[in-house]
mmCIF file of C-alpha atoms and ligand atoms in Angstrom:
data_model
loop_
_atom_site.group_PDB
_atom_site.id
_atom_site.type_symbol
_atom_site.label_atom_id
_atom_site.label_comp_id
_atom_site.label_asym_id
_atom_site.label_seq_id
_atom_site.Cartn_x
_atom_site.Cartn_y
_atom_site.Cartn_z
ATOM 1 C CA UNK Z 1118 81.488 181.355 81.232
ATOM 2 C CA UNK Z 1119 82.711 182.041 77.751
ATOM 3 C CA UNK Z 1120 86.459 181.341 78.798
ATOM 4 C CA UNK Z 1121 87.968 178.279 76.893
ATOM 5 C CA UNK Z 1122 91.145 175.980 76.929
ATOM 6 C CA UNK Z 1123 92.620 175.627 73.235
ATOM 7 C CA UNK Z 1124 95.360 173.071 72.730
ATOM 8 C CA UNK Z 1125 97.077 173.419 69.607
ATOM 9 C CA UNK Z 1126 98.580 171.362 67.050
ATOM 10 C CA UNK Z 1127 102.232 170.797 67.883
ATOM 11 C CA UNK Z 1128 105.385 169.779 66.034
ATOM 12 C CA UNK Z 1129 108.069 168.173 67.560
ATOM 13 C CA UNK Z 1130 111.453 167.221 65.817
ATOM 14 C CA UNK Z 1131 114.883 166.684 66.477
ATOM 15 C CA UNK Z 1132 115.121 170.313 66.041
ATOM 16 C CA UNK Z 1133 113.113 170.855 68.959
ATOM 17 C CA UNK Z 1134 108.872 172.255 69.148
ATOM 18 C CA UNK Z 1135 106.917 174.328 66.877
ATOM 19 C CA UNK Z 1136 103.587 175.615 67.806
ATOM 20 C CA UNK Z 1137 101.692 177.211 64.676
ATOM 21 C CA UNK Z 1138 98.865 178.998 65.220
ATOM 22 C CA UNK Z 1139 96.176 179.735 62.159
ATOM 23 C CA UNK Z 1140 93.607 182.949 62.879
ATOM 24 C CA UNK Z 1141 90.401 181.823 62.835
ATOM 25 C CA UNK Z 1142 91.353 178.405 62.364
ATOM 26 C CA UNK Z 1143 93.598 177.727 65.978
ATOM 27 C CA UNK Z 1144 91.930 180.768 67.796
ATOM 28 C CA UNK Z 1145 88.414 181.647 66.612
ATOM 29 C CA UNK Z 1146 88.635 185.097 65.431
ATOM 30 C CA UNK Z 1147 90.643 186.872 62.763
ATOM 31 C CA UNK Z 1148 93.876 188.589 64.972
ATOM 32 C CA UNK Z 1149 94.374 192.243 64.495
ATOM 33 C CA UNK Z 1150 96.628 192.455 67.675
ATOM 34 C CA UNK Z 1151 99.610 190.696 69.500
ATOM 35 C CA UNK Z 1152 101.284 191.980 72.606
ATOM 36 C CA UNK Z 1153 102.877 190.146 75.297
ATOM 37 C CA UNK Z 1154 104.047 190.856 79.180
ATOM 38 C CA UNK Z 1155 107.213 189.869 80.625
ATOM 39 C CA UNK Z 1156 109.582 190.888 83.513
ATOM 40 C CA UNK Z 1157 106.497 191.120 85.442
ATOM 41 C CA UNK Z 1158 107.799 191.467 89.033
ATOM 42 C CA UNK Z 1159 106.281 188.366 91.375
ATOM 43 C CA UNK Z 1160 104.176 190.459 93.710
ATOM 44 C CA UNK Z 1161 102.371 192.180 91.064
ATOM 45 C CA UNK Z 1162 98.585 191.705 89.958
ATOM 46 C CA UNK Z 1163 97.617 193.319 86.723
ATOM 47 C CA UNK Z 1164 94.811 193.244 84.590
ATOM 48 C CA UNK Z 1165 91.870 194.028 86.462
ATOM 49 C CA UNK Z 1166 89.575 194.767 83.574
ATOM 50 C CA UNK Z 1167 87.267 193.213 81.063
ATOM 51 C CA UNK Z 1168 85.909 194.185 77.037
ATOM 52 C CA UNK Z 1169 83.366 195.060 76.000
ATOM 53 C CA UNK Z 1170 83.408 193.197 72.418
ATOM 54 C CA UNK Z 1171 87.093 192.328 72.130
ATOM 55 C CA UNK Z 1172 87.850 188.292 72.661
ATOM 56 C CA UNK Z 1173 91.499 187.396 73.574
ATOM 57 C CA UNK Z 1174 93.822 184.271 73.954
ATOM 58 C CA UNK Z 1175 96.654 184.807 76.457
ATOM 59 C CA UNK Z 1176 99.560 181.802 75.617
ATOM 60 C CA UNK Z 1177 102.245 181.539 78.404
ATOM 61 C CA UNK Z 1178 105.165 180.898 75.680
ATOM 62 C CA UNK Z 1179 107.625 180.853 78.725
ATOM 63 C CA UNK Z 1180 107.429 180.337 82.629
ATOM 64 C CA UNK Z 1181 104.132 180.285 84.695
ATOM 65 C CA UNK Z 1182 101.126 182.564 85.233
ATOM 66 C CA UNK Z 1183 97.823 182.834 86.918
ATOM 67 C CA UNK Z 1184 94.882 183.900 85.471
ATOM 68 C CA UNK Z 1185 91.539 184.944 87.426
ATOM 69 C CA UNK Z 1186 88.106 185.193 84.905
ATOM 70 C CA UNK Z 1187 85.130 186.028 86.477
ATOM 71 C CA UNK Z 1188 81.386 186.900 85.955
ATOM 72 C CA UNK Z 1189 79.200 188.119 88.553
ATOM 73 C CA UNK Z 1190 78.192 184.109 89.092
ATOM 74 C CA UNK Z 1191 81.372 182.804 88.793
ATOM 75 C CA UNK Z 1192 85.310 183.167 89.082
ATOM 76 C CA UNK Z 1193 87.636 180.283 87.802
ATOM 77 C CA UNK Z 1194 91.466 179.924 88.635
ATOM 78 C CA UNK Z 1195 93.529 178.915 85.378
ATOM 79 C CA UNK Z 1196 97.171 178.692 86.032
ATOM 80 C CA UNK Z 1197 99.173 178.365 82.313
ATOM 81 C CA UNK Z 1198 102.236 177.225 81.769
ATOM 82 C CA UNK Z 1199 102.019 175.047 78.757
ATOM 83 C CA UNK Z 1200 103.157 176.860 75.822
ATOM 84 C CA UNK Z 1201 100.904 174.449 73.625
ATOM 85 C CA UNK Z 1202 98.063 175.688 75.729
ATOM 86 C CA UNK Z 1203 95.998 179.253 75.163
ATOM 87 C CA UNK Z 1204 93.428 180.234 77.020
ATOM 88 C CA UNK Z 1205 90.732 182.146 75.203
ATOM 89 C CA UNK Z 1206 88.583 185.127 76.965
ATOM 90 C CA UNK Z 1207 85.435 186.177 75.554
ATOM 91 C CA UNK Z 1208 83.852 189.318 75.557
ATOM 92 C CA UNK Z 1209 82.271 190.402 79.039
ATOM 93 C CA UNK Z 1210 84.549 188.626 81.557
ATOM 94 C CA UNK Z 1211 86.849 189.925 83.907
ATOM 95 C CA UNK Z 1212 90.486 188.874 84.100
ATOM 96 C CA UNK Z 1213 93.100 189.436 86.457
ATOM 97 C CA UNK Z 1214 96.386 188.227 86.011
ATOM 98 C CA UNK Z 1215 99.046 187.490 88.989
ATOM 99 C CA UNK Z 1216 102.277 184.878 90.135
ATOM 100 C CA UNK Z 1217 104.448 185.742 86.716
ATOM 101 C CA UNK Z 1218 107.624 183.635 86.896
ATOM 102 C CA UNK Z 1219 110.835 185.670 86.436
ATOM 103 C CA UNK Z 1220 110.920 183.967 83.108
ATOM 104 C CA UNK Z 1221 107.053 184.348 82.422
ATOM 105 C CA UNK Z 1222 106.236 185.361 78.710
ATOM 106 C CA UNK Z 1223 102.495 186.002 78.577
ATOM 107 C CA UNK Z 1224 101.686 186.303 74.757
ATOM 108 C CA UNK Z 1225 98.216 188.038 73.867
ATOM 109 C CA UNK Z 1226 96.577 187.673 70.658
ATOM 110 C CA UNK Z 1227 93.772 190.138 70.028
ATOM 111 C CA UNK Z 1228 90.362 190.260 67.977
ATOM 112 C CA UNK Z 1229 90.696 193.792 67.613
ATOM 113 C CA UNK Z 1230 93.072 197.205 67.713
ATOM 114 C CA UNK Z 1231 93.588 198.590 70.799
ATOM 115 C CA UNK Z 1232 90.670 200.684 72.038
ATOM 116 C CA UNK Z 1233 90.633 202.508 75.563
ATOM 117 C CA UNK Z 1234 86.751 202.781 75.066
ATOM 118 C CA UNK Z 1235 86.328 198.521 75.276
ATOM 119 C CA UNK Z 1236 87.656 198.919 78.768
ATOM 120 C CA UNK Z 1237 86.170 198.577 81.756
ATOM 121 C CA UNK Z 1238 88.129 198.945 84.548
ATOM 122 C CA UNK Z 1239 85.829 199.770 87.469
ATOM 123 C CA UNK Z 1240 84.438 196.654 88.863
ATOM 124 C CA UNK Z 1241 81.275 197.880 90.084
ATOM 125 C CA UNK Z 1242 80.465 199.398 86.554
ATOM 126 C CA UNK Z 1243 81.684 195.839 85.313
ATOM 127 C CA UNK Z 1244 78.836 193.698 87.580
ATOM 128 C CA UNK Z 1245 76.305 196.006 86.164
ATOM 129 C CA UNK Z 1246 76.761 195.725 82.746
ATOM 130 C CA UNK Z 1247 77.776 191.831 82.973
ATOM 131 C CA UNK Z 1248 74.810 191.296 84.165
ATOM 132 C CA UNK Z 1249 72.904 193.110 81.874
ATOM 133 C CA UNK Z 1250 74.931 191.028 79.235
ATOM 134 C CA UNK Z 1251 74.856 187.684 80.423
ATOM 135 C CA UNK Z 1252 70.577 187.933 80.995
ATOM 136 C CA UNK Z 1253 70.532 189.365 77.252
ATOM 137 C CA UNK Z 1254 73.157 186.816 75.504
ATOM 138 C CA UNK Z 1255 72.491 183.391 78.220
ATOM 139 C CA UNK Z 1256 75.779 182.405 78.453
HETATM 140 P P1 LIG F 1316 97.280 197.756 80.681
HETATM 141 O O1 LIG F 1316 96.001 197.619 79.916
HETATM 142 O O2 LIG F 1316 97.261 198.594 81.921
HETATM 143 O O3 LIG F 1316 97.812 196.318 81.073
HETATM 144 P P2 LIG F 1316 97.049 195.198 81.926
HETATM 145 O O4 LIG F 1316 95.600 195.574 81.994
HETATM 146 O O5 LIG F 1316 97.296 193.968 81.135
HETATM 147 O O6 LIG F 1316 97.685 195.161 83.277
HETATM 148 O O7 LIG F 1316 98.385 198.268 79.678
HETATM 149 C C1 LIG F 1316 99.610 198.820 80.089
HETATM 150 C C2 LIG F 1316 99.963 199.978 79.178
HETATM 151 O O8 LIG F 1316 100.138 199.547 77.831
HETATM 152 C C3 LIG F 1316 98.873 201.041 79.147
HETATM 153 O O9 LIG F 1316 99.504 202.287 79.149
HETATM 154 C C4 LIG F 1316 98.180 200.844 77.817
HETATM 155 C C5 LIG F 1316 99.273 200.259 76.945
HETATM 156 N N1 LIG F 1316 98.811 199.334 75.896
HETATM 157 C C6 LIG F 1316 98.922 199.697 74.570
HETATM 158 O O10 LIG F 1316 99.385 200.807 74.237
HETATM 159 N N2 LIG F 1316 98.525 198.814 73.613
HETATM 160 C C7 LIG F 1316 98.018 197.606 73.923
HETATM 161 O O11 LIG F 1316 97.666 196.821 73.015
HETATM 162 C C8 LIG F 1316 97.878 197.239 75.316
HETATM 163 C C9 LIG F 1316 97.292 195.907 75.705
HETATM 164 C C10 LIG F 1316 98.294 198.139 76.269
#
């Protein structure tokens, strides 16, 4: 699955933590985007989507969150809470997001602009063309 764990560089000092992060040196792609979701009620579940093309890493700079990734072959359950910790989503896999803390700060940083068309939000459609994609790029 092309999900990954990146643990980055961290400086600590009597000042307190510092976490820099370096496009395409700390992540692997050149960031175009940031966003992040907070005061995310505990009952909800959002995300249900993938990309088509655009990679991700989703940094929990505060509280706790669960992420879902899945392919048709496989689903994985990666709960973040480390704020030295970002968890990068390749293109093709589908995410779901769910548990926010109250204090949960998901931070998002983004290969690309926003762009309704590299959505896909319709799960069926998704299985299809994963499966297309996966067979064609053997990951
Ligand atoms: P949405 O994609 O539904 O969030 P998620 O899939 O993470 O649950 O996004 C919520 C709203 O924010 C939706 O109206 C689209 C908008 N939005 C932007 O305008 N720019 C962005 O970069 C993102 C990620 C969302």
């Amino acid at each position: 699955m092309n999900v990954d764990i990146i643990r980055f560089s961290r400086h600590n000092d009597k000042y307190g933590k510092l976490v820099p992060i370096e496009a395409e040196d700390s992540v692997p792609f050149d960031i175009k985007r940031v966003y992040y979701i907070y005061d995310v009620d505990r009952d909800v579940r959002r995300g249900f989507h993938s990309h088509v093309e655009l990679e991700q890493v989703l940094i929990c700079v505060s509280g706790s969150v669960n992420i879902l990734v899945k392919t048709p072959e496989e689903e994985k359950i990666i709960p973040l809470h480390d704020p030295q910790e970002g968890l990068y989503i390749g293109p093709m896999i589908w995410r779901e997001m769910y548990e926010f803390s109250r204090d949960a700060v998901l931070l998002v940083l983004a290969s690309d602009h926003y762009k309704v068309e590299d959505y896909i939000r319709d799960y069926s459609l998704y299985e299809e063309l994963a499966k297309k994609y996966f067979l064609e790029n053997k990951k």
